[in-house]
Short mmCIF file of C-alpha atoms in Angstrom, two decimals:
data_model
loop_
_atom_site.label_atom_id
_atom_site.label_comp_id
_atom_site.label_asym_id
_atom_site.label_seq_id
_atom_site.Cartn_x
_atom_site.Cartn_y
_atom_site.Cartn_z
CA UNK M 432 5.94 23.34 -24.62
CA UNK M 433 7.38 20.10 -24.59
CA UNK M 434 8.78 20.38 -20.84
CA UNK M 435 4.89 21.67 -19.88
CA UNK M 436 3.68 17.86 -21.30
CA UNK M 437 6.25 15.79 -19.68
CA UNK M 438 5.15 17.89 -16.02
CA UNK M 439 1.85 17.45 -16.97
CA UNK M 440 2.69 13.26 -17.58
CA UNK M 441 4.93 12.79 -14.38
CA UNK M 442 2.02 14.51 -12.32
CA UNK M 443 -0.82 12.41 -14.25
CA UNK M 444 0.86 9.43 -13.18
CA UNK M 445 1.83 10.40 -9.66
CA UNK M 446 -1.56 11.23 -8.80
CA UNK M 447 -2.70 8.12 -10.25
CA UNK M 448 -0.46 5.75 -7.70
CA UNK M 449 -1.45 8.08 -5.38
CA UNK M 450 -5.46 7.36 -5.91
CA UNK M 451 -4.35 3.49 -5.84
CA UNK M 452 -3.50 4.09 -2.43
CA UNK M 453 -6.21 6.35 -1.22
CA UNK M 454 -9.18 3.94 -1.31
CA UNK M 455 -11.21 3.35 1.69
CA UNK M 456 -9.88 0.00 2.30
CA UNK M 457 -11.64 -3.41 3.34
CA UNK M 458 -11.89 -2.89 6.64
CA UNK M 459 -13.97 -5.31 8.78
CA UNK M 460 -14.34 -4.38 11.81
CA UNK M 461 -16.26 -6.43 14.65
CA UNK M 462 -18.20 -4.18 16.43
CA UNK M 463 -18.46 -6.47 19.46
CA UNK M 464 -15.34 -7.56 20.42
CA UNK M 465 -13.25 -4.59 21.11
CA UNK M 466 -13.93 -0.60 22.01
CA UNK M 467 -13.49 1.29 18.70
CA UNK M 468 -12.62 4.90 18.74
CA UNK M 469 -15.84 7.35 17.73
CA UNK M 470 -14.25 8.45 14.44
CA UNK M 471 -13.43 4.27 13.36
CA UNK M 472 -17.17 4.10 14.01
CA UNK M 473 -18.61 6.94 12.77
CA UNK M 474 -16.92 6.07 9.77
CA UNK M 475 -17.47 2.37 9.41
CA UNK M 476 -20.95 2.58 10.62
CA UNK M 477 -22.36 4.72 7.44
CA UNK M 478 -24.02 3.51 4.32
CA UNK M 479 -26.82 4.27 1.50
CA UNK M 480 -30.47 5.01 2.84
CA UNK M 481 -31.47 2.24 0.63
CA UNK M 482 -29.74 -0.84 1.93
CA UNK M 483 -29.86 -3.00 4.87
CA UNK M 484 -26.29 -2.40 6.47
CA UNK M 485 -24.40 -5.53 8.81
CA UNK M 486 -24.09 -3.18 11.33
CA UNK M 487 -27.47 -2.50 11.94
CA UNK M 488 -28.91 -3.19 15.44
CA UNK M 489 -25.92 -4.96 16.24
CA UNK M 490 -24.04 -4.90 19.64
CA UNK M 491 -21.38 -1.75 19.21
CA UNK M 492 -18.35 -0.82 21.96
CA UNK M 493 -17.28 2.70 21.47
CA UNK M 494 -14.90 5.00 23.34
CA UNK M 495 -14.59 8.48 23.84
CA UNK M 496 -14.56 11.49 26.75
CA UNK M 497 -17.85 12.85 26.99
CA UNK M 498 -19.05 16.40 25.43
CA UNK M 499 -19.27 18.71 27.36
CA UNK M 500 -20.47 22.67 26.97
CA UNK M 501 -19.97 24.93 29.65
CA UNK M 502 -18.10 22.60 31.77
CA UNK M 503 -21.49 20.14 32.26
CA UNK M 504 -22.67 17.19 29.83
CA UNK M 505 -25.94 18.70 27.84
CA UNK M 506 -28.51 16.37 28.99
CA UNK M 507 -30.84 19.67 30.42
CA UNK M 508 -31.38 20.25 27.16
CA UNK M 509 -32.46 17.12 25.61
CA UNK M 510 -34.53 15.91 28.47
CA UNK M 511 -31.91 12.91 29.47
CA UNK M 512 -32.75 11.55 26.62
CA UNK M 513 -29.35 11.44 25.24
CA UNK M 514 -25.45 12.89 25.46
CA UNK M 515 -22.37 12.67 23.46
CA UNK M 516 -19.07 11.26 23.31
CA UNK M 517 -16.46 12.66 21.25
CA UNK M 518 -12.99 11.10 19.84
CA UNK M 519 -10.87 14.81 20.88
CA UNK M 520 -8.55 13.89 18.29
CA UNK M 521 -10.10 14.07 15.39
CA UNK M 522 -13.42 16.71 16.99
CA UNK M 523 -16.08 13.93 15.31
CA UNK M 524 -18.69 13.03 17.99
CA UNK M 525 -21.25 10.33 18.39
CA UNK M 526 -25.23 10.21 19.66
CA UNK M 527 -25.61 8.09 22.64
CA UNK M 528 -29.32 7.68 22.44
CA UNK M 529 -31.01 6.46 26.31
CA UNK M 530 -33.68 4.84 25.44
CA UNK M 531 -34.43 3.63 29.54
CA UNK M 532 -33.01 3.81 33.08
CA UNK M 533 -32.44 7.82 32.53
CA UNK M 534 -31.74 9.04 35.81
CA UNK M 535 -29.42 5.82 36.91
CA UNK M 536 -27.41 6.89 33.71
CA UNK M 537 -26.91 10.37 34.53
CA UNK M 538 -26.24 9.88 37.87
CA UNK M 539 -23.49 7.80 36.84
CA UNK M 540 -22.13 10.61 33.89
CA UNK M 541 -22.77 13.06 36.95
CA UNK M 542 -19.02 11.36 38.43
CA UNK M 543 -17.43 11.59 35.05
CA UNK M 544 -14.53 13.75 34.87
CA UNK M 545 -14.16 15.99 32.21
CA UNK M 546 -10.91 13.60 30.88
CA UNK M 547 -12.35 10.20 31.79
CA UNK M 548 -12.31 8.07 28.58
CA UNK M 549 -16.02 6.28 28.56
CA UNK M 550 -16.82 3.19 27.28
CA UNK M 551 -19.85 2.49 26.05
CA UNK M 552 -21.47 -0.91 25.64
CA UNK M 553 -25.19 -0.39 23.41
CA UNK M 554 -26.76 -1.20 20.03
CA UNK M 555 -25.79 0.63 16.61
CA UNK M 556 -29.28 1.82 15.49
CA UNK M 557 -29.29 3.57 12.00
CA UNK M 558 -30.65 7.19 11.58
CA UNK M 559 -31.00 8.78 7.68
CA UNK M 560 -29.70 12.08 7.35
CA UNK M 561 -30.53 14.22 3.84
CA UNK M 562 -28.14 16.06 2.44
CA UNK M 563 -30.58 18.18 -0.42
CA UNK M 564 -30.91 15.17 -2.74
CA UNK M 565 -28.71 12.52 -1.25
CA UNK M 566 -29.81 10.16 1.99
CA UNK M 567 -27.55 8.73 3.93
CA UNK M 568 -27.24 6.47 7.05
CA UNK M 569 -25.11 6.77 9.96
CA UNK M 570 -25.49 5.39 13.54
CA UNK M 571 -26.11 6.12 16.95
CA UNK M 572 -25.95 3.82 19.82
CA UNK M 573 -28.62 3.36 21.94
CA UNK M 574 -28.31 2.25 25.71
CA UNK M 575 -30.89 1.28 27.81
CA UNK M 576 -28.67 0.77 31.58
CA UNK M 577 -25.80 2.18 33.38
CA UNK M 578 -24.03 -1.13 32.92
CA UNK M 579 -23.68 -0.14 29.74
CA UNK M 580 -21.21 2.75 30.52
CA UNK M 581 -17.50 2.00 32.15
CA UNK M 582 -15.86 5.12 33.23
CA UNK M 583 -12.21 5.13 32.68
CA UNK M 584 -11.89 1.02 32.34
CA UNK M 585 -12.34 -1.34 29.87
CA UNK U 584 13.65 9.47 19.96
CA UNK U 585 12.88 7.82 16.57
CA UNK U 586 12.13 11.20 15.42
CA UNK U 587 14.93 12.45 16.26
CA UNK U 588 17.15 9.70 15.25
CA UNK U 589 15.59 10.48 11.51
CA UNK U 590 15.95 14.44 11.70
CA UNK U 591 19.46 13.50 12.57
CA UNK U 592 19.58 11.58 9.77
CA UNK U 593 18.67 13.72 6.97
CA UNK U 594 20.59 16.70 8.62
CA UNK U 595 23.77 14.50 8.10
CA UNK U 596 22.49 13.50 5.06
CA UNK U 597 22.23 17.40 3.99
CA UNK U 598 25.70 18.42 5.39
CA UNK U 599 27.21 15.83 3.30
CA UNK U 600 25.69 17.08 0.33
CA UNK U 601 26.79 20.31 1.36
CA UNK U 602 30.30 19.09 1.15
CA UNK U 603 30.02 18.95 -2.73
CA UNK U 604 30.33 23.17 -2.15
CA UNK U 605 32.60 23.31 -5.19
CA UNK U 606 29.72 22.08 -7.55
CA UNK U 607 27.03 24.37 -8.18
CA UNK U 608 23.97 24.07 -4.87
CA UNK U 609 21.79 25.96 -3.14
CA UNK U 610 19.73 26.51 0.11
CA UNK U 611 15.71 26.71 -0.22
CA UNK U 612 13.87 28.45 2.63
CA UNK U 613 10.08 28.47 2.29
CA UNK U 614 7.08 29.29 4.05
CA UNK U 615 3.37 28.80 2.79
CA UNK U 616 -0.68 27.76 4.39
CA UNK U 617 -1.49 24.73 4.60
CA UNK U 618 -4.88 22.80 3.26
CA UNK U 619 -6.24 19.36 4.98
CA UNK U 620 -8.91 17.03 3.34
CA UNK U 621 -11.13 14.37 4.23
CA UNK U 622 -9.74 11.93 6.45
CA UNK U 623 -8.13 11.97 10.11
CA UNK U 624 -7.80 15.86 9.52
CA UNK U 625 -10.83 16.79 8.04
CA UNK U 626 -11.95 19.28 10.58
CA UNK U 627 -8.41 20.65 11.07
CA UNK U 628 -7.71 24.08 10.06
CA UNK U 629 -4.05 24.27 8.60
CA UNK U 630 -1.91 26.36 9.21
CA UNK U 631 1.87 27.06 8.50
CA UNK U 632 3.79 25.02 6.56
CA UNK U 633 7.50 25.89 6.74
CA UNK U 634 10.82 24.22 5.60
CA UNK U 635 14.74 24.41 4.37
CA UNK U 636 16.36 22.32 2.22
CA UNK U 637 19.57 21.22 0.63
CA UNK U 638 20.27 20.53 -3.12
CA UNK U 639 23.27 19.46 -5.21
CA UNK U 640 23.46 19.30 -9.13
CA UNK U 641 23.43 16.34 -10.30
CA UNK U 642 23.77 16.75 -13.76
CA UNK U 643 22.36 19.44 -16.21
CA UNK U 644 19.52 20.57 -14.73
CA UNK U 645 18.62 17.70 -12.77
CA UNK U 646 19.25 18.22 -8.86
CA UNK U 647 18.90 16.06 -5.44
CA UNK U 648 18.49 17.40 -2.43
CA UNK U 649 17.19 16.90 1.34
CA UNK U 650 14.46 19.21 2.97
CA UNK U 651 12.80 19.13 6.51
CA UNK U 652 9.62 20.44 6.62
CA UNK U 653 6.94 21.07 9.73
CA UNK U 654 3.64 21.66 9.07
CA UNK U 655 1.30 23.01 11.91
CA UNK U 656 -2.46 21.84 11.74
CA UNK U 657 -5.13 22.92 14.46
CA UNK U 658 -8.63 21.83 15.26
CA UNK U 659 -10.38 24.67 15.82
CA UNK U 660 -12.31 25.32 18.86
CA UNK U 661 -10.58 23.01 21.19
CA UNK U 662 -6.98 22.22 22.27
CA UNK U 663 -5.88 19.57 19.89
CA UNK U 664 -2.82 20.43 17.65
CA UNK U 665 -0.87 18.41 15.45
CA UNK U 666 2.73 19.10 14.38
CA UNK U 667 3.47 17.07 10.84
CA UNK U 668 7.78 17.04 10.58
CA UNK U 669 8.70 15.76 7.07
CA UNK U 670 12.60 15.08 6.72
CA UNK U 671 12.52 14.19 2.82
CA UNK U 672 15.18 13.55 0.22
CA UNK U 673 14.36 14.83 -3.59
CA UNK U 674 14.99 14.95 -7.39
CA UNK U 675 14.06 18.03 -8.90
CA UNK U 676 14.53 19.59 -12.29
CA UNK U 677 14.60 22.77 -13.59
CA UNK U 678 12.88 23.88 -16.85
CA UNK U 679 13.81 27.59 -18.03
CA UNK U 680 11.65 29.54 -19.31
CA UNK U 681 13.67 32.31 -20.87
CA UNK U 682 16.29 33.82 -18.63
CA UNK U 683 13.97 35.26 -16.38
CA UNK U 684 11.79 32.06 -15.02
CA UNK U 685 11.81 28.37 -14.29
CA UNK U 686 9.33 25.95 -13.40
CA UNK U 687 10.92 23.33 -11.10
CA UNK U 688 9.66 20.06 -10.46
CA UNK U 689 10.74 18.44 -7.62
CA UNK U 690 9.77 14.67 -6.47
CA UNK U 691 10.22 14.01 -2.73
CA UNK U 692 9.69 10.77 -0.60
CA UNK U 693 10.46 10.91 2.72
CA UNK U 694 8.78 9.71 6.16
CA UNK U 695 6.84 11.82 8.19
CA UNK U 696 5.90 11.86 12.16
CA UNK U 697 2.61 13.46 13.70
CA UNK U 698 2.73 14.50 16.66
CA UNK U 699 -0.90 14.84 17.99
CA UNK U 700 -1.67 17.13 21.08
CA UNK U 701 -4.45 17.92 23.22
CA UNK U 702 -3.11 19.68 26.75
CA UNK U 703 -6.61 19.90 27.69
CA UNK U 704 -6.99 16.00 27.93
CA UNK U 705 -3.04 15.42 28.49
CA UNK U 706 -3.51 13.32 25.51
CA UNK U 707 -0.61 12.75 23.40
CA UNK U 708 0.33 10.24 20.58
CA UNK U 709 2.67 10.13 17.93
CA UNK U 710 2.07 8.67 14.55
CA UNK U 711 4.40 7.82 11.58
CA UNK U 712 4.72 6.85 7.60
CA UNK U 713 5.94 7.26 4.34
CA UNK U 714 5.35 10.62 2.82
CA UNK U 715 5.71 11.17 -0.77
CA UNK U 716 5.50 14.75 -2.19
CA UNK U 717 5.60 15.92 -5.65
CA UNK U 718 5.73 19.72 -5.80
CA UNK U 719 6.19 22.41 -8.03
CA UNK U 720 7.81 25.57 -7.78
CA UNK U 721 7.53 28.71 -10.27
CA UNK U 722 10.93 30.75 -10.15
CA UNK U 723 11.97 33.95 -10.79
CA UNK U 724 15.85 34.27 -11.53
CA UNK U 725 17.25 37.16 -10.41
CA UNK U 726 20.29 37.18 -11.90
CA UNK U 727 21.78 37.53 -7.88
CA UNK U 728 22.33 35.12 -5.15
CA UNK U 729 19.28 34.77 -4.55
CA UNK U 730 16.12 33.71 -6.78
CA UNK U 731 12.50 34.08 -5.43
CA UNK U 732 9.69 31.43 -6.02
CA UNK U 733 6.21 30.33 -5.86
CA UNK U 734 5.50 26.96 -4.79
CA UNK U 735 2.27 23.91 -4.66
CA UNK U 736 2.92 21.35 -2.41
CA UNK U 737 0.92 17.70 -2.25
CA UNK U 738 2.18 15.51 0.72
CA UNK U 739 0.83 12.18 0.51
CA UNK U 740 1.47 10.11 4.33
CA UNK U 741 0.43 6.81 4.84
CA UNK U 742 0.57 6.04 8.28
CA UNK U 743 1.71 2.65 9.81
CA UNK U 744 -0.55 0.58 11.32
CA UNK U 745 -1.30 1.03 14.78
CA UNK U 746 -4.82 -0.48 16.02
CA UNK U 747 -4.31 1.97 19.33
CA UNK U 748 -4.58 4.51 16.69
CA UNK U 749 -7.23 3.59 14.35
CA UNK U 750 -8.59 0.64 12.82
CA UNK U 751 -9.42 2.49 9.06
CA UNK U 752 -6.98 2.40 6.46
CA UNK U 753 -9.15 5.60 6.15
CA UNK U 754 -7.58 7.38 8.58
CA UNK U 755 -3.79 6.19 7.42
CA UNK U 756 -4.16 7.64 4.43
CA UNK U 757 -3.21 11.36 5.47
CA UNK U 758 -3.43 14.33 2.38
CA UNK U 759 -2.10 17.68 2.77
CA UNK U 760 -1.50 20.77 0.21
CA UNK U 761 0.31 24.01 0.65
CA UNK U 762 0.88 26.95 -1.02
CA UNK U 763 3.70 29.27 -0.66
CA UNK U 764 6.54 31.49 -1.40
CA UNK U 765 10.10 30.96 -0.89
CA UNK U 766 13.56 32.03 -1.68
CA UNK U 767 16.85 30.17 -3.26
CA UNK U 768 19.72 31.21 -1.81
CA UNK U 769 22.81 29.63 -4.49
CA UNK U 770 26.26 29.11 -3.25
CA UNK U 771 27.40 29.99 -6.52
CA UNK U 772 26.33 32.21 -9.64
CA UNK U 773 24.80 29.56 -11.68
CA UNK U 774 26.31 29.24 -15.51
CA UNK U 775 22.90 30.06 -17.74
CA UNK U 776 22.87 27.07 -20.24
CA UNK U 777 24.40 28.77 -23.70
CA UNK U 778 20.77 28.75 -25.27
CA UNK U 779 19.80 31.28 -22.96
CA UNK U 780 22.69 33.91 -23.42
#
């Protein structure tokens, strides 16, 4: 049985290192000064329901192609009140909450090819989601102009 | 062509093993499904995981080898793929269990390239790092040329920066698993150690 310990040792220890590595990092990442990709903010933008996060209503850049279903963005069936981009790498997506100027925003999504990258100028606004006992926060990014969206250009 | 400059690589590096054909090697060909976790792949479905590889004894029971491995990984409902190629070079060690079975151990470190697809956006982007892999393999020793095995997998790939890419050591940090079976094929009847006569 002696082999069976020294596997189980080596492994222990591998997997250890390994965990060293794995941690979530320091990241800082400052939200207004470049276009982050949905999944770097989806991820970075996230905390406890109980704290006050830095990111909250704070000026946010984002990028992504906009969702689409059935080859047309979704906004019949949320009253233009919103739409979504998506990072297709990675299949995470983002909110992008209008909060004013509805139609000049969709008439400006209207021209949006299906593989025009977006970028979105607008303000990282915390939402809680509940997950049975746990609450957590995570963003969405409200815009309230079509100046706010860039099709295809940064 | 980096990629293929380091496939290159470790094939040489395997066909010069290979010229050590008087000492006692063997070929591994495996095939197994892959697992994905939290991270850049977390929605991925894996897929196949597939490899050969090359190994020389060293010394007792103690072995070094190369493998090249390509994993397949799909997201599912769209068109985004991702095809994981992990040239490696590896220690690995054989325990016996009786005359019948072995548990071998093998340590791998290697670097791996992702190439990420998505035809429906033309999107395209490949992505490198170190990969290190400790695996496991239960075998079953036939006796023959060729021995038959189970085998875990863990890659471990930290990706190189690349702010194009992502900004979230988060998403460097890439974890795979895979399960499989494969088969030894040995260039040579191996001598079983006197104990086990």
């Amino acid at each position: 049985m002696n082999f069976l310990r020294n596997i189980s040792k080596i492994l222990f220890f591998v997997f250890l290192l390994m965990g060293q590595s794995c941690d979530k990092g320091n990241d800082k990442l400052i939200l207004d000064q470049e276009y982050y990709s949905v999944s770097d903010l989806t991820r970075y933008c996230t905390g406890p329901c109980d704290e006050t996060m830095g990111w909250e209503n704070e000026v946010a850049l984002v990028k992504g192609y906009a969702r689409v279903e059935n080859d047309s963005l979704m906004q019949e069936f949320y009253n233009k009140s919103l739409f979504y981009i998506e990072d297709i790498r990675t299949g995470l997506f983002m909110e992008i909450r209008i909060t004013n100027d509805k139609d000049a925003i969709f008439n400006k999504l209207n021209s949006v090819q299906k593989t025009d990258m977006l970028y979105i100028n607008g303000i990282a606004t915390p939402v809680v989601a509940y997950d049975g006992d746990k609450c957590t926060k995570g963003m969405v990014l409200a815009i309230d102009n079509a100046g706010a969206v860039s099709i295809g250009d940064d | 062509m980096k990629l293929l400059k380091y496939i290159l690589f470790i094939l040489l590096l395997i066909l010069s093993f290979s010229g050590f054909s008087q000492r006692e090697s063997d070929w591994t060909i495996d095939i197994g499904l892959t697992q994905t976790y939290p991270g850049f792949f977390n929605l991925y479905n894996g897929s196949v995981d597939m490899g050969i590889g090359y190994s020389v004894k060293l010394t007792g029971e103690l072995f070094v080898g190369g493998y090249f491995g390509v994993q397949f990984l799909k997201l599912d409902g769209t068109q985004s793929k991702t095809i994981v190629y992990k040239p490696k070079l590896n220690l690995n060690y054989r325990f016996r269990i009786g005359n019948s079975f072995s548990i071998i151990s093998w340590f791998s470190v290697g670097y791996s390239f992702l190439n990420i697809k998505n035809s429906e956006y033309n999107y395209t982007d490949t992505q490198s790092g170190l990969n290190i892999s400790p695996e496991l393999k239960f075998l079953w020793n036939t006796q023959t040329r060729i021995d038959y095995y189970f085998y875990g997998r863990y890659d471990y790939i930290k990706l190189s920066k690349d702010a194009g890419f992502t900004h979230l050591e988060y998403y460097r940090n890439i974890d795979l698993t895979s399960f499989g079976i494969g088969i030894v094929i040995k260039q040579k009847e191996y001598e079983l150690p006197e104990k086990y006569k």
